[in-house]
GROMACS .gro file of C-alpha atoms in nm:
model
  207
    1MET     CA    1  -0.010   0.005  -0.001
    2ALA     CA    2   0.124   0.349  -0.076
    3HIS     CA    3   0.259   0.556   0.217
    4GLU     CA    4   0.247   0.941   0.203
    5SER     CA    5   0.457   1.099   0.474
    6ASP     CA    6   0.652   0.995   0.803
    7ALA     CA    7   0.491   0.943   1.119
    8ARG     CA    8   0.621   1.169   1.395
    9GLN     CA    9   0.508   1.002   1.717
   10ALA     CA   10   0.762   0.839   1.947
   11VAL     CA   11   0.695   0.476   2.060
   12PRO     CA   12   0.654   0.443   2.420
   13ASN     CA   13   0.661   0.098   2.610
   14ALA     CA   14   0.788  -0.065   2.291
   15PRO     CA   15   0.945  -0.423   2.318
   16GLY     CA   16   1.336  -0.418   2.336
   17MET     CA   17   1.527  -0.331   2.031
   18ARG     CA   18   1.822  -0.500   1.876
   19THR     CA   19   2.082  -0.380   1.628
   20ASP     CA   20   2.073  -0.552   1.284
   21ARG     CA   21   2.414  -0.685   1.177
   22GLY     CA   22   2.325  -0.599   0.835
   23GLY     CA   23   2.346  -0.234   0.887
   24GLY     CA   24   1.975  -0.179   0.882
   25GLY     CA   25   1.966   0.004   1.205
   26THR     CA   26   1.756  -0.103   1.501
   27ARG     CA   27   1.470  -0.358   1.500
   28ARG     CA   28   1.217  -0.458   1.759
   29ARG     CA   29   1.263  -0.798   1.936
   30PRO     CA   30   0.947  -1.038   1.902
   31LEU     CA   31   0.701  -0.991   2.157
   32ARG     CA   32   0.807  -1.159   2.471
   33GLU     CA   33   0.474  -1.151   2.650
   34ARG     CA   34   0.150  -1.236   2.441
   35HIS     CA   35  -0.197  -1.340   2.478
   36VAL     CA   36  -0.243  -1.480   2.145
   37GLU     CA   37  -0.007  -1.658   1.890
   38GLU     CA   38  -0.138  -1.844   1.575
   39THR     CA   39   0.017  -1.982   1.275
   40VAL     CA   40  -0.103  -2.102   0.935
   41GLU     CA   41   0.092  -2.223   0.637
   42VAL     CA   42  -0.015  -2.078   0.293
   43ALA     CA   43   0.078  -2.241  -0.049
   44VAL     CA   44   0.238  -1.924  -0.191
   45PRO     CA   45   0.600  -1.805  -0.159
   46VAL     CA   46   0.709  -1.568   0.100
   47ARG     CA   47   0.736  -1.264  -0.118
   48THR     CA   48   0.382  -1.306  -0.250
   49ALA     CA   49   0.216  -1.360   0.095
   50TYR     CA   50   0.403  -1.054   0.236
   51ASN     CA   51   0.325  -0.834  -0.060
   52GLN     CA   52  -0.044  -0.914  -0.033
   53TRP     CA   53  -0.057  -0.869   0.335
   54THR     CA   54   0.075  -0.516   0.290
   55GLN     CA   55  -0.245  -0.423   0.088
   56PHE     CA   56  -0.439  -0.348   0.393
   57LYS     CA   57  -0.734  -0.193   0.203
   58THR     CA   58  -0.793  -0.556   0.058
   59PHE     CA   59  -0.872  -0.692   0.405
   60PRO     CA   60  -1.245  -0.648   0.397
   61ARG     CA   61  -1.234  -0.861   0.096
   62PHE     CA   62  -1.160  -1.175   0.302
   63SER     CA   63  -1.208  -1.084   0.658
   64THR     CA   64  -1.532  -1.155   0.855
   65VAL     CA   65  -1.483  -0.856   1.093
   66VAL     CA   66  -1.282  -0.582   0.903
   67ARG     CA   67  -1.512  -0.351   0.715
   68ARG     CA   68  -1.281  -0.064   0.627
   69VAL     CA   69  -0.921   0.036   0.619
   70GLU     CA   70  -0.801   0.404   0.562
   71GLN     CA   71  -0.452   0.518   0.503
   72ILE     CA   72  -0.414   0.822   0.753
   73ARG     CA   73  -0.017   0.850   0.733
   74PRO     CA   74   0.238   0.635   0.583
   75THR     CA   75   0.262   0.437   0.910
   76VAL     CA   76  -0.082   0.488   1.047
   77THR     CA   77  -0.411   0.323   0.927
   78ALA     CA   78  -0.771   0.352   1.065
   79TRP     CA   79  -0.952   0.029   1.084
   80THR     CA   80  -1.327  -0.019   1.104
   81ILE     CA   81  -1.434  -0.359   1.238
   82GLY     CA   82  -1.764  -0.506   1.347
   83TYR     CA   83  -2.050  -0.752   1.313
   84GLY     CA   84  -2.381  -0.638   1.162
   85PRO     CA   85  -2.470  -0.291   1.247
   86LEU     CA   86  -2.202  -0.287   1.528
   87ARG     CA   87  -1.909  -0.084   1.431
   88ARG     CA   88  -1.578   0.039   1.594
   89ARG     CA   89  -1.303   0.247   1.436
   90PHE     CA   90  -0.960   0.258   1.582
   91ALA     CA   91  -0.603   0.377   1.453
   92VAL     CA   92  -0.309   0.154   1.427
   93GLU     CA   93   0.063   0.252   1.397
   94ILE     CA   94   0.328   0.043   1.209
   95LEU     CA   95   0.631   0.045   1.431
   96GLU     CA   96   0.857  -0.203   1.232
   97GLN     CA   97   0.849  -0.346   0.893
   98ASP     CA   98   1.105  -0.563   0.704
   99PRO     CA   99   1.002  -0.676   0.356
  100ASP     CA  100   0.938  -1.059   0.333
  101ALA     CA  101   0.994  -1.104   0.703
  102TYR     CA  102   0.826  -0.907   0.971
  103LEU     CA  103   0.566  -0.631   1.061
  104ALA     CA  104   0.480  -0.499   1.396
  105TRP     CA  105   0.225  -0.264   1.511
  106ARG     CA  106   0.042  -0.119   1.798
  107GLY     CA  107  -0.305   0.027   1.855
  108LEU     CA  108  -0.337   0.400   1.920
  109GLU     CA  109  -0.665   0.394   2.101
  110GLN     CA  110  -0.685   0.446   2.460
  111ASN     CA  111  -0.912   0.171   2.579
  112PRO     CA  112  -0.850  -0.097   2.500
  113SER     CA  113  -0.501  -0.097   2.338
  114HIS     CA  114  -0.297  -0.378   2.186
  115GLN     CA  115   0.034  -0.457   2.014
  116GLY     CA  116   0.096  -0.717   1.745
  117GLU     CA  117   0.330  -0.853   1.501
  118VAL     CA  118   0.326  -1.090   1.204
  119GLU     CA  119   0.626  -1.295   1.083
  120PHE     CA  120   0.669  -1.456   0.749
  121ARG     CA  121   0.892  -1.760   0.717
  122PRO     CA  122   0.965  -1.996   0.409
  123VAL     CA  123   0.878  -2.353   0.464
  124GLU     CA  124   1.019  -2.660   0.286
  125SER     CA  125   0.705  -2.706   0.051
  126GLY     CA  126   0.782  -2.363  -0.103
  127GLY     CA  127   0.502  -2.206   0.083
  128THR     CA  128   0.500  -1.966   0.385
  129ALA     CA  129   0.443  -1.988   0.750
  130ILE     CA  130   0.256  -1.679   0.887
  131THR     CA  131   0.252  -1.626   1.255
  132VAL     CA  132   0.059  -1.362   1.436
  133ARG     CA  133   0.114  -1.264   1.793
  134MET     CA  134  -0.085  -1.020   1.986
  135LEU     CA  135  -0.056  -0.858   2.344
  136LEU     CA  136  -0.375  -0.697   2.468
  137GLU     CA  137  -0.314  -0.404   2.694
  138PRO     CA  138  -0.678  -0.276   2.815
  139GLN     CA  139  -0.711  -0.007   3.068
  140GLY     CA  140  -0.941  -0.018   3.388
  141ALA     CA  141  -1.197  -0.293   3.431
  142ALA     CA  142  -1.149  -0.430   3.092
  143ARG     CA  143  -0.795  -0.546   3.204
  144ILE     CA  144  -0.941  -0.816   3.424
  145LEU     CA  145  -1.162  -0.947   3.130
  146THR     CA  146  -0.854  -0.964   2.910
  147ARG     CA  147  -0.644  -1.157   3.127
  148SER     CA  148  -0.907  -1.426   3.160
  149SER     CA  149  -0.851  -1.742   2.967
  150GLY     CA  150  -1.191  -1.725   2.800
  151ALA     CA  151  -1.106  -1.374   2.646
  152ALA     CA  152  -0.768  -1.499   2.521
  153ARG     CA  153  -0.918  -1.805   2.368
  154LEU     CA  154  -1.189  -1.605   2.183
  155THR     CA  155  -0.922  -1.371   2.059
  156ALA     CA  156  -0.714  -1.651   1.940
  157ARG     CA  157  -0.996  -1.803   1.762
  158LEU     CA  158  -1.084  -1.481   1.580
  159VAL     CA  159  -0.712  -1.449   1.490
  160ARG     CA  160  -0.679  -1.802   1.356
  161GLY     CA  161  -1.025  -1.757   1.146
  162GLU     CA  162  -0.877  -1.446   0.993
  163LEU     CA  163  -0.549  -1.612   0.902
  164VAL     CA  164  -0.735  -1.904   0.748
  165ASN     CA  165  -0.946  -1.654   0.557
  166PHE     CA  166  -0.622  -1.483   0.427
  167ARG     CA  167  -0.493  -1.834   0.337
  168GLN     CA  168  -0.786  -1.908   0.119
  169PHE     CA  169  -0.787  -1.540  -0.037
  170ILE     CA  170  -0.418  -1.547  -0.138
  171GLU     CA  171  -0.424  -1.905  -0.259
  172GLY     CA  172  -0.724  -1.840  -0.473
  173LEU     CA  173  -0.542  -1.538  -0.629
  174GLY     CA  174  -0.229  -1.723  -0.685
  175GLN     CA  175  -0.038  -1.397  -0.701
  176GLU     CA  176  -0.037  -1.063  -0.499
  177GLY     CA  177  -0.262  -0.785  -0.602
  178GLY     CA  178  -0.007  -0.513  -0.519
  179ALA     CA  179   0.291  -0.451  -0.269
  180TRP     CA  180   0.457  -0.199  -0.053
  181ARG     CA  181   0.819  -0.299  -0.023
  182GLY     CA  182   0.954  -0.025   0.211
  183THR     CA  183   1.126  -0.065   0.562
  184ILE     CA  184   1.004   0.099   0.868
  185ARG     CA  185   1.200   0.158   1.198
  186ASN     CA  186   1.055   0.284   1.526
  187GLY     CA  187   0.746   0.432   1.340
  188ARG     CA  188   0.943   0.596   1.054
  189VAL     CA  189   0.968   0.501   0.701
  190GLN     CA  190   1.338   0.446   0.602
  191HIS     CA  191   1.444   0.610   0.279
  192ASP     CA  192   1.724   0.440   0.065
  193HIS     CA  193   1.859   0.782  -0.050
  194PRO     CA  194   1.829   1.062   0.189
  195GLU     CA  195   1.672   1.371   0.037
  196PRO     CA  196   1.929   1.660  -0.048
  197PRO     CA  197   1.893   1.979   0.171
  198ARG     CA  198   1.646   2.202   0.002
  199SER     CA  199   1.804   2.533  -0.119
  200ARG     CA  200   1.657   2.851   0.007
  201VAL     CA  201   1.691   3.010  -0.339
  202ALA     CA  202   1.378   2.990  -0.553
  203GLN     CA  203   1.418   2.757  -0.846
  204TRP     CA  204   1.239   2.756  -1.178
  205PRO     CA  205   1.015   2.435  -1.232
  206VAL     CA  206   1.177   2.205  -1.494
  207GLY     CA  207   1.066   1.907  -1.696
   0.00000   0.00000   0.00000
């Protein structure tokens, strides 16, 4: 999905960071504490699965709960979810993104809030193992409900159902319908070639 400008908000309470040996800067560690972890294998290569996953606006085409996804900033999207007439809209910020490997996000709403990540790994069959992990962080009385095993099981069942729906969707397509191949670190899009400083002298348009 196209991203339009850099997010400016710092990331509080993020999991620990590590330095990539390949020179890519810092990268989040996987969630050490989680309420949900679900994995499915899809019969398409990692690149295809990852590319389609980045097309967030297509999620309503296969999801049973996602009704609409809007791009707010390059790293921030607004999701509308619900069943029947019930709707809820909330913003999500992408914190880290590595093409063909990893994507981490956090909810920006106050109550409840959550963190999540999705990993893409090749398997021997030539397909892809997709793992989603989520940590729910509600405030106030909702915290007690979230910590119950029933709430965790319900969330896990929902996440697994959405992963199965995604598998059927991408395997039915056979190829991705688009891609966003950028890298994000700590909520900021990383540019391969830094923009040169802008001159204070007015310039005539060219081209």
